[in-house]
mmCIF file of C-alpha atoms and ligand atoms in Angstrom:
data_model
loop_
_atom_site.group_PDB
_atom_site.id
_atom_site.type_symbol
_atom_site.label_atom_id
_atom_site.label_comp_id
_atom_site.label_asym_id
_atom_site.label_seq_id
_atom_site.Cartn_x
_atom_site.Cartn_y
_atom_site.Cartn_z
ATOM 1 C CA UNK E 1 0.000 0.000 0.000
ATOM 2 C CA UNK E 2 0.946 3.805 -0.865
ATOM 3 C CA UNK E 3 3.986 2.941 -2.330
ATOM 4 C CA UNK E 4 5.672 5.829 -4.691
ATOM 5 C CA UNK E 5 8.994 3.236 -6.329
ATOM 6 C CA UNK E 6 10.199 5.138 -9.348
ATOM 7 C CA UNK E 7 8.063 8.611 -8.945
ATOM 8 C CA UNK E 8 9.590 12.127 -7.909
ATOM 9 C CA UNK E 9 7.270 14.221 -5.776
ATOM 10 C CA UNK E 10 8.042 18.377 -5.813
ATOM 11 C CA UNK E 11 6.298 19.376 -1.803
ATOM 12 C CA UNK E 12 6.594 23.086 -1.582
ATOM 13 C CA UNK E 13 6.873 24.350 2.463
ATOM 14 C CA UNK E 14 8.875 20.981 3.449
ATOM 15 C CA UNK E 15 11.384 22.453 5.654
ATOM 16 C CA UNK E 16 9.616 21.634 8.291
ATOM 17 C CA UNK E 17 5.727 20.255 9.682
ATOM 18 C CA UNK E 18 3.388 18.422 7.531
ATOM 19 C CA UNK E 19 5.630 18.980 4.492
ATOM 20 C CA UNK E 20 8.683 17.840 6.119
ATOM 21 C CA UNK E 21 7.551 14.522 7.424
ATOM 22 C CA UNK E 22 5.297 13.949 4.136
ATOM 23 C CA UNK E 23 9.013 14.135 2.365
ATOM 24 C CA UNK E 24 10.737 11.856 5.065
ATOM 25 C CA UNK E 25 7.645 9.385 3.942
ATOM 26 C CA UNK E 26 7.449 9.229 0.714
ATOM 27 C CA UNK E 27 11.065 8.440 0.569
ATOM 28 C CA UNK E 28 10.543 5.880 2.931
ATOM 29 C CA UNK E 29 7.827 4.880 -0.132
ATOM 30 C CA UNK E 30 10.531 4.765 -3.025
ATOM 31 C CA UNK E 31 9.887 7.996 -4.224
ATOM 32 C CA UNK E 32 12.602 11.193 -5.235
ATOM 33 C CA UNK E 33 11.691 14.369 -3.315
ATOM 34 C CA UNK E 34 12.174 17.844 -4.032
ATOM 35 C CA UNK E 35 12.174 19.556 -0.699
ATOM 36 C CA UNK E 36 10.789 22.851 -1.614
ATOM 37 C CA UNK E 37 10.819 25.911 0.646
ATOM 38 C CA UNK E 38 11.876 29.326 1.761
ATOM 39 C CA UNK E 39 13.535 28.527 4.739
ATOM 40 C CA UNK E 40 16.959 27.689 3.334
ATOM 41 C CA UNK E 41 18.931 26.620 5.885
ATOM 42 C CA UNK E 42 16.145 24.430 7.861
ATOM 43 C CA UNK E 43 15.744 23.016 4.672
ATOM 44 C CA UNK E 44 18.730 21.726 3.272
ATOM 45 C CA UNK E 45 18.996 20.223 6.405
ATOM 46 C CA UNK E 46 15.176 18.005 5.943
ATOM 47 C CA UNK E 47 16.665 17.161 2.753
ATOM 48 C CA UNK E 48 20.387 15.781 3.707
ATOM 49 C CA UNK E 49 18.620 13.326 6.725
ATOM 50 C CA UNK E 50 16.651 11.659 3.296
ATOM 51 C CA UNK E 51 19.814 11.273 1.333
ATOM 52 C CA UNK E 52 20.177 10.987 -2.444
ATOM 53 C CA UNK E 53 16.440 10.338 -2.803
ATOM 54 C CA UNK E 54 16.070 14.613 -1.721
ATOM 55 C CA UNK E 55 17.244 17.774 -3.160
ATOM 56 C CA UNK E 56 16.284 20.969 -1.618
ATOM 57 C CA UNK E 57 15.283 24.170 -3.771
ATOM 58 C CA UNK E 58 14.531 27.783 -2.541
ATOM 59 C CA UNK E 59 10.740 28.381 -3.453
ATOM 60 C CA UNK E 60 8.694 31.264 -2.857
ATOM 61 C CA UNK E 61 5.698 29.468 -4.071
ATOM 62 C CA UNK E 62 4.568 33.085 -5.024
ATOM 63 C CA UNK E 63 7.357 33.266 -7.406
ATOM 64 C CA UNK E 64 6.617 31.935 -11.148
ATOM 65 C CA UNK E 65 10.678 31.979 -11.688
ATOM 66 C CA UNK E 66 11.582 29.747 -8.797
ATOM 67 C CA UNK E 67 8.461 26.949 -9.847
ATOM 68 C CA UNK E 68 10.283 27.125 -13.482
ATOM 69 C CA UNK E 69 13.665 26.495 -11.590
ATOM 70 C CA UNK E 70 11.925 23.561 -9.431
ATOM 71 C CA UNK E 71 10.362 21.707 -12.140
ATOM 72 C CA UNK E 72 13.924 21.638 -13.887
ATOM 73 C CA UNK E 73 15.412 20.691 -11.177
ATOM 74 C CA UNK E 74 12.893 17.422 -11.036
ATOM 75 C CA UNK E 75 13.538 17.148 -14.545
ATOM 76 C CA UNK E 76 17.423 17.257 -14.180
ATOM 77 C CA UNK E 77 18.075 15.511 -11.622
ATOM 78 C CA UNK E 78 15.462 12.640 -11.022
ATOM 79 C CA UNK E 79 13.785 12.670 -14.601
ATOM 80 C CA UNK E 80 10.569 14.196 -14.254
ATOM 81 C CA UNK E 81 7.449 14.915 -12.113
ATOM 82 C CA UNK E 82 4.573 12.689 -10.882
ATOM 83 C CA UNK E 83 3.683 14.762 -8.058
ATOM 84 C CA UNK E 84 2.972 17.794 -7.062
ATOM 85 C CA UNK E 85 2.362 18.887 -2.933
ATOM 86 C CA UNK E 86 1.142 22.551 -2.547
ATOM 87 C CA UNK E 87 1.446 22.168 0.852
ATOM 88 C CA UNK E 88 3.005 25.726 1.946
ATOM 89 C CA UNK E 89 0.836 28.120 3.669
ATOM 90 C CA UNK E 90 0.617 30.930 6.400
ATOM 91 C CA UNK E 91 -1.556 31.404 9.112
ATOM 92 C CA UNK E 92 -2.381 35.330 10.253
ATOM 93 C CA UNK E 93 -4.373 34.637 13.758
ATOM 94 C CA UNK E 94 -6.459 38.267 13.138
ATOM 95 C CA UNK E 95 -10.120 38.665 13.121
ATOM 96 C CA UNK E 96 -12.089 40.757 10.227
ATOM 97 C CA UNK E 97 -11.628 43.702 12.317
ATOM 98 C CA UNK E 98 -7.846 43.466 12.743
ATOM 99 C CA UNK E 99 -6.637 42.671 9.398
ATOM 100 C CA UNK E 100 -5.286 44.959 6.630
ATOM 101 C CA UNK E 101 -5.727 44.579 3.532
ATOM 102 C CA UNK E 102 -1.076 44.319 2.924
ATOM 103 C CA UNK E 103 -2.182 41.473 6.331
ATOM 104 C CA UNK E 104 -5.080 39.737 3.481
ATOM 105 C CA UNK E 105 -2.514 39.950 0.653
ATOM 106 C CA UNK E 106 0.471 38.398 2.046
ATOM 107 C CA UNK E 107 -2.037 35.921 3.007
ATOM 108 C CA UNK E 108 -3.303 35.298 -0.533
ATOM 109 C CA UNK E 109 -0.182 35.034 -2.521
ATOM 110 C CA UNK E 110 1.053 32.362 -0.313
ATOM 111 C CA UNK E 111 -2.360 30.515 0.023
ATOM 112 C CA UNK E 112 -3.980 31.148 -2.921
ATOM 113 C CA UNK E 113 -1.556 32.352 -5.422
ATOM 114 C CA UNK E 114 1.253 30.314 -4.790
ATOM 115 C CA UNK E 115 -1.646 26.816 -5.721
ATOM 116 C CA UNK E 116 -2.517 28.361 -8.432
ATOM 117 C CA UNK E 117 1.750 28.769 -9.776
ATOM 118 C CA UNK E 118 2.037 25.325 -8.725
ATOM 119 C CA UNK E 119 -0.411 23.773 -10.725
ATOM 120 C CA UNK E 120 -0.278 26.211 -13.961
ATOM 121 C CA UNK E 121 3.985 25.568 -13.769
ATOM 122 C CA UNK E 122 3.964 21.851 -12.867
ATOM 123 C CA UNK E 123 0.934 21.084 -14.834
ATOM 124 C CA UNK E 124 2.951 20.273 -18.441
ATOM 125 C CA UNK E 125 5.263 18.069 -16.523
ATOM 126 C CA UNK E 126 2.845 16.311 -14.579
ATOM 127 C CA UNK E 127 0.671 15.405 -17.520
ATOM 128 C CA UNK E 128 4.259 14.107 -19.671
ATOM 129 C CA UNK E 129 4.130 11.494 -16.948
ATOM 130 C CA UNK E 130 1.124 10.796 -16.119
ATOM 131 C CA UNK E 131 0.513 9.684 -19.411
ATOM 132 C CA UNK E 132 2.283 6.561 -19.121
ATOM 133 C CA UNK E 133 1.329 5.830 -15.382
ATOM 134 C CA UNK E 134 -1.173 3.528 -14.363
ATOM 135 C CA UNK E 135 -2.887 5.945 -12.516
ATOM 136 C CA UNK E 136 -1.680 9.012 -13.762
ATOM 137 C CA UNK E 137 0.335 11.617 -11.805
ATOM 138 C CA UNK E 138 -0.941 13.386 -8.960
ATOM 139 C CA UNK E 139 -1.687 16.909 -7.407
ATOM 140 C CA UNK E 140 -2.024 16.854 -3.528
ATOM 141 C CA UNK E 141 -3.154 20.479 -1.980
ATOM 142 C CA UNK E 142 -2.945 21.129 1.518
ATOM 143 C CA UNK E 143 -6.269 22.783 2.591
ATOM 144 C CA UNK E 144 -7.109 22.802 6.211
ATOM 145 C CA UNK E 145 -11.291 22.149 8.314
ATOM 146 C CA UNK E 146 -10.945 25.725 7.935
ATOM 147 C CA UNK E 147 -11.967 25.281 4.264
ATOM 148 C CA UNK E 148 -14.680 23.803 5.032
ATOM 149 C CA UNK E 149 -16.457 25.065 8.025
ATOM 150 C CA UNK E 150 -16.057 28.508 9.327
ATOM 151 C CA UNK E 151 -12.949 29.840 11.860
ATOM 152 C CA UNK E 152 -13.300 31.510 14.504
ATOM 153 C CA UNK E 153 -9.556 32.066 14.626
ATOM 154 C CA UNK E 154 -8.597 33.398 10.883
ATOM 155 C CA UNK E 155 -11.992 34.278 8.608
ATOM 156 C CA UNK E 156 -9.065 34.803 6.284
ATOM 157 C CA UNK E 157 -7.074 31.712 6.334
ATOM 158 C CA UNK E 158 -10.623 29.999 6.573
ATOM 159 C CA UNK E 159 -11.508 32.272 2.949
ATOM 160 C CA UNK E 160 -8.141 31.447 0.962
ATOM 161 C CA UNK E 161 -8.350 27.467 2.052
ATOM 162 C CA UNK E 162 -11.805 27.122 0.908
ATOM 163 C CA UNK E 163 -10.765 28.420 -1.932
ATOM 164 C CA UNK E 164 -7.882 25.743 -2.286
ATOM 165 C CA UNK E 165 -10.878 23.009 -1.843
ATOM 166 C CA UNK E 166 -12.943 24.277 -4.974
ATOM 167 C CA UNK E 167 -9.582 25.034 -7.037
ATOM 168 C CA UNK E 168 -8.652 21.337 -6.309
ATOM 169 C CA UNK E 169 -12.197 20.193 -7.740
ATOM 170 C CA UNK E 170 -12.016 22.473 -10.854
ATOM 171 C CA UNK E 171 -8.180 21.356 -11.423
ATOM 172 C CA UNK E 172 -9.160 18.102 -11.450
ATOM 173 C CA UNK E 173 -12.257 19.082 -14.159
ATOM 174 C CA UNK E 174 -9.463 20.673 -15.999
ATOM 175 C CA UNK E 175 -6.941 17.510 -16.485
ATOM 176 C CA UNK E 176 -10.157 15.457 -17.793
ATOM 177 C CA UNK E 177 -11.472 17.413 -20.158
ATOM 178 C CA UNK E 178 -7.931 18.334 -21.596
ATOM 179 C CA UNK E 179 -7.996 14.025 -21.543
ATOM 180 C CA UNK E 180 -4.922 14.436 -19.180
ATOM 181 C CA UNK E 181 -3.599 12.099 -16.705
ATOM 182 C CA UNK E 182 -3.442 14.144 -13.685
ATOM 183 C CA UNK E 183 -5.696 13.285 -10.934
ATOM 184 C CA UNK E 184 -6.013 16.464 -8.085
ATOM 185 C CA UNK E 185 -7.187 16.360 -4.562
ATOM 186 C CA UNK E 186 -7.322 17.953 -1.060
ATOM 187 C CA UNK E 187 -6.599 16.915 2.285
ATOM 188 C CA UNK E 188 -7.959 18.521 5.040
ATOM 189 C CA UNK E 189 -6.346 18.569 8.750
ATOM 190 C CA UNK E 190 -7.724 19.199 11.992
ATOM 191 C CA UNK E 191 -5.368 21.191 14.674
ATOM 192 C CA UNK E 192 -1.942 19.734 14.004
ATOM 193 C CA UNK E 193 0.942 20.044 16.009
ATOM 194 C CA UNK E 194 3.343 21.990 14.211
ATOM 195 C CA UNK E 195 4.946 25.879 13.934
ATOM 196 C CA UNK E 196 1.533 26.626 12.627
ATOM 197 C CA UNK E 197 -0.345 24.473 15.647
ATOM 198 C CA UNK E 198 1.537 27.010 17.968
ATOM 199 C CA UNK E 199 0.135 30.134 16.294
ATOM 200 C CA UNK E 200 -3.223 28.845 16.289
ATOM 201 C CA UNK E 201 -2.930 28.510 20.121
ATOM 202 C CA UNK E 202 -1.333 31.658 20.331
ATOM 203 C CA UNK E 203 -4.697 33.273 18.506
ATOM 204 C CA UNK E 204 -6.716 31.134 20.561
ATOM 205 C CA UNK E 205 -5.182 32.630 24.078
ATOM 206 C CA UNK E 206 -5.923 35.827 22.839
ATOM 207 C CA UNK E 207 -8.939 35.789 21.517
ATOM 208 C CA UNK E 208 -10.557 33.142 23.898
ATOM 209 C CA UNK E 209 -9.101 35.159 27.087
ATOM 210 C CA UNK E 210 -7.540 32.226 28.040
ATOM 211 C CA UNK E 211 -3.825 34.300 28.665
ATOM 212 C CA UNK E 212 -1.741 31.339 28.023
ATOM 213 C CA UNK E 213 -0.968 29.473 24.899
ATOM 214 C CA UNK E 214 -0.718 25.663 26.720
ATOM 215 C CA UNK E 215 -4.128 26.254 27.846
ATOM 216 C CA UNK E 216 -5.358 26.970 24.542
ATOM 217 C CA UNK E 217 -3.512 24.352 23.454
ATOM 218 C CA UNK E 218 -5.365 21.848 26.366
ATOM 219 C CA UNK E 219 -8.628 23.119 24.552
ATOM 220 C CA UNK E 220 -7.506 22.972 20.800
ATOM 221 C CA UNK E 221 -6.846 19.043 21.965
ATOM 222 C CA UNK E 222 -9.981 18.712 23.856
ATOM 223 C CA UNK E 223 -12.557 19.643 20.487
ATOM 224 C CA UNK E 224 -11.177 17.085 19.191
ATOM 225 C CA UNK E 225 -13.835 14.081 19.321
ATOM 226 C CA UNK E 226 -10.348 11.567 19.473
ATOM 227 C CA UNK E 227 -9.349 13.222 22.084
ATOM 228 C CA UNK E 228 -5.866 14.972 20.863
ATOM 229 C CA UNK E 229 -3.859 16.977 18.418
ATOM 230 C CA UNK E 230 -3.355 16.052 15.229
ATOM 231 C CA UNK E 231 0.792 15.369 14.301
ATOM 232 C CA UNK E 232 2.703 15.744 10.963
ATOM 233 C CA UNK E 233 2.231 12.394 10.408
ATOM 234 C CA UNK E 234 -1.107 11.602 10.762
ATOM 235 C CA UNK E 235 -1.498 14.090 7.566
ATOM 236 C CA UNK E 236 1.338 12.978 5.636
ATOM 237 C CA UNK E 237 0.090 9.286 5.730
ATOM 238 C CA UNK E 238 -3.155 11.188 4.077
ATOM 239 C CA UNK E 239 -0.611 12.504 1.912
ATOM 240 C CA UNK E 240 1.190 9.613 0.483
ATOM 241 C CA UNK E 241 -1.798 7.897 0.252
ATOM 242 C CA UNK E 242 -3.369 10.712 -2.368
ATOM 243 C CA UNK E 243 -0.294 11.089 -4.048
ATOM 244 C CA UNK E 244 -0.041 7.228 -4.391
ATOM 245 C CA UNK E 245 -1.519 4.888 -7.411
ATOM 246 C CA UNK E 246 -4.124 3.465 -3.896
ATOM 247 C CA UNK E 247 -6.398 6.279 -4.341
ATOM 248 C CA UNK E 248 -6.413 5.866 -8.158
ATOM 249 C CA UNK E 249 -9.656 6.142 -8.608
ATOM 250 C CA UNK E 250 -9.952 9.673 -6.699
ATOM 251 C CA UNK E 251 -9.808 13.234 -7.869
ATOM 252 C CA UNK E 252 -11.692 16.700 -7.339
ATOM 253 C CA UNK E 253 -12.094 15.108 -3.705
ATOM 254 C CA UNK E 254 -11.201 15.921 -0.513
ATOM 255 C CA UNK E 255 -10.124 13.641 2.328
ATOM 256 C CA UNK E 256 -10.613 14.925 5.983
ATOM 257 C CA UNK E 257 -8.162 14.004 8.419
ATOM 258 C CA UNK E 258 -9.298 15.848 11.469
ATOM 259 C CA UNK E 259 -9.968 13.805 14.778
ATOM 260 C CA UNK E 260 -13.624 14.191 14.324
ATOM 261 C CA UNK E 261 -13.852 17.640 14.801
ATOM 262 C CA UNK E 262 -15.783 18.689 11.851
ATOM 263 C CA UNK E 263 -18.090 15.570 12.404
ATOM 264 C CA UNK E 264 -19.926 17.889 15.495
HETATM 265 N N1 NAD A 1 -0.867 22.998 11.624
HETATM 266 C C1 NAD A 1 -2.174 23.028 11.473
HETATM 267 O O1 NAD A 1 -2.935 23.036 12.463
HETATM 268 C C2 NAD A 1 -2.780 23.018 10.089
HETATM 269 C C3 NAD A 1 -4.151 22.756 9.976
HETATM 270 C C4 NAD A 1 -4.720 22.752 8.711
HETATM 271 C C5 NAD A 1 -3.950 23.003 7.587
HETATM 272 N N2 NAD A 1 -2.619 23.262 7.727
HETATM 273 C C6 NAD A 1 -1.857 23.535 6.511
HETATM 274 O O2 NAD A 1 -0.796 22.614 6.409
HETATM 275 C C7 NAD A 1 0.250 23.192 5.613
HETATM 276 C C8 NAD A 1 1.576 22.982 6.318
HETATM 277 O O3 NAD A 1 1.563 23.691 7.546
HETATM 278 P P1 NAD A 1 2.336 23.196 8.868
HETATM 279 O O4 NAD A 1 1.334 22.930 9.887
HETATM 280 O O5 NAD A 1 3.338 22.168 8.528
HETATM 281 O O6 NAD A 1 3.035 24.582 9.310
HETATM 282 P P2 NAD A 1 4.536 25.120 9.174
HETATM 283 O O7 NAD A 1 4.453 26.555 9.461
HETATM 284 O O8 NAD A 1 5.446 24.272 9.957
HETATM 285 O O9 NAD A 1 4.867 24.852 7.621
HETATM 286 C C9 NAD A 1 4.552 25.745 6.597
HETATM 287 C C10 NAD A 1 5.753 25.818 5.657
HETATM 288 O O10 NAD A 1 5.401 26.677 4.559
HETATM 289 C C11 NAD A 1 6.549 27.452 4.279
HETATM 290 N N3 NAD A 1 6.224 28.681 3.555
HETATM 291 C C12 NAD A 1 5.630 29.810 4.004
HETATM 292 N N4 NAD A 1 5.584 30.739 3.031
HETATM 293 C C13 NAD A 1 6.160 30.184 1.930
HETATM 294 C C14 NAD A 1 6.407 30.633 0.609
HETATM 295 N N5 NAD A 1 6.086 31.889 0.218
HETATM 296 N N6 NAD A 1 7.003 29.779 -0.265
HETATM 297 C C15 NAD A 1 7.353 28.529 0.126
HETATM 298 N N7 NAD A 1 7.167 28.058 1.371
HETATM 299 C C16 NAD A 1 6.579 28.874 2.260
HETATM 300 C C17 NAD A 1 7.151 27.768 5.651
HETATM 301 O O11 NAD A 1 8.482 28.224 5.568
HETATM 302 C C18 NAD A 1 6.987 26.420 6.339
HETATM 303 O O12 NAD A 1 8.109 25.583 6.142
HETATM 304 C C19 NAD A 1 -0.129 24.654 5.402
HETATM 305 O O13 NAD A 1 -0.712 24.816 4.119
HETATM 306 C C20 NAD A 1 -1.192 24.883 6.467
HETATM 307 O O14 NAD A 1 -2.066 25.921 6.130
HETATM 308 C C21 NAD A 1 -2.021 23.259 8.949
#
């Protein structure tokens, strides 16, 4: 099961969190990895602990330059592309009231923007590949519960990752009708433990008057019907699995990985 022998995944924001340990897995799986990211240093290391299976490459996802640069680097140096993780994203923490609109931008061209690069600049690769793949290639996009229900934490974030949801649906109407092989879907964490996690805590304290971030972070566990955070893993598993030739028969969907807490 979700094995990846003989592909090469690009995952943009895998320095660290979700995209980090979603690289460190689908090596594990048999797959090449570009480790993709803006955090140089952090991620050169990620990449050297996975060997010659990883290759790390600066990318501002908002950047149409450094995607060109990434997908020859795939091409170059492991022979192609057969999937694609938009997985970066940033998190503001500020209600309606509070945000700017340079606070809703940044936002945007990281969220929003920097899918939309991803698939447009990967997308001719992608299809060269999946053409001759059993199941075609693969687009995984990182959207987030707040995609799907309301936040009471970031109406923003919550905006630009429904977005993410719908884009995922219509790329995946896009690759069919062009008669493409690229199959596109969403994944969809809960609270997960990560730099992000901590922010979300952070917002929560504030905003909840509960002064101190590990309290928040007591209650971010607690609405979860499992009964704890989410971890890197638990997603990337979700991941591998989307990227892999086992969901074959999936695209334009979404998979929820979420401890229950979008089943209240
Ligand atoms: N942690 C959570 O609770 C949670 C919940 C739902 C969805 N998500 C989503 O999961 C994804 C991964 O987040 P994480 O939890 O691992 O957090 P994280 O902050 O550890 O990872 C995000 C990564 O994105 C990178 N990044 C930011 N801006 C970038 C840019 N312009 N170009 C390239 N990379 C950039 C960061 O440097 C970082 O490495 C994000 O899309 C996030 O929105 C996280």
């Amino acid at each position: 099961m979700n094995r990846l022998d003989g592909k090469v995944a690009l995952i943009s924001g895998a320095s660290r969190g979700i995209g980090a340990k979603t690289a460190e897995l689908m090596v594990a799986a048999g797959a090449k990895v570009i480790v993709a990211d803006v955090l140089d240093d952090l991620g050169r290391e990620t990449a050297k602990k996975l060997g010659d299976a990883a290759a790390y490459i600066h990318l501002d996802v908002t950047k149409e330059a450094d995607w060109r640069a990434a997908v020859e680097l795939a091409e170059s140096k492991f022979g192609g592309l057969d999937v694609l993780c938009n997985n970066a994203g940033v998190f503001t923490g500020l209600g309606i009231d509070e945000a700017t609109l340079d606070d809703w931008n940044k936002l945007v061209a990281v969220n929003m923007t920097g899918v939309f690069l991803g698939t447009k600049l990967c997308a001719d690769a992608l299809a060269a590949r999946g053409a001759d793949s059993p199941h075609g290639s693969a687009i995984v996009n990182t959207s987030s519960i707040a995609g799907l229900v309301g936040s009471q934490l970031d109406p923003l974030y919550s905006m630009t990752k429904g977005g993410v949801a719908l884009f995922t649906k219509s790329t995946a109407l896009f690759f069919a009708r062009k008669g493409q092989r690229v199959r596109c879907n969403s994944i969809h964490p809960g609270v997960i433990d990560t730099d992000m996690g901590a922010q979300t805590f952070v917002s929560r304290a504030q905003k909840q008057g509960l002064n101190d971030p590990s309290k928040a972070k007591e209650f971010s566990a607690k609405m979860h019907p499992i009964g704890r955070l989410g971890v890197a893993e638990d997603i990337a598993k979700g991941i591998l699995f989307l990227a892999s030739d086992d969901s074959g028969f999936m695209t334009g969907s979404g998979l929820v990985v979420d401890g229950g807490i979008t089943a209240q």
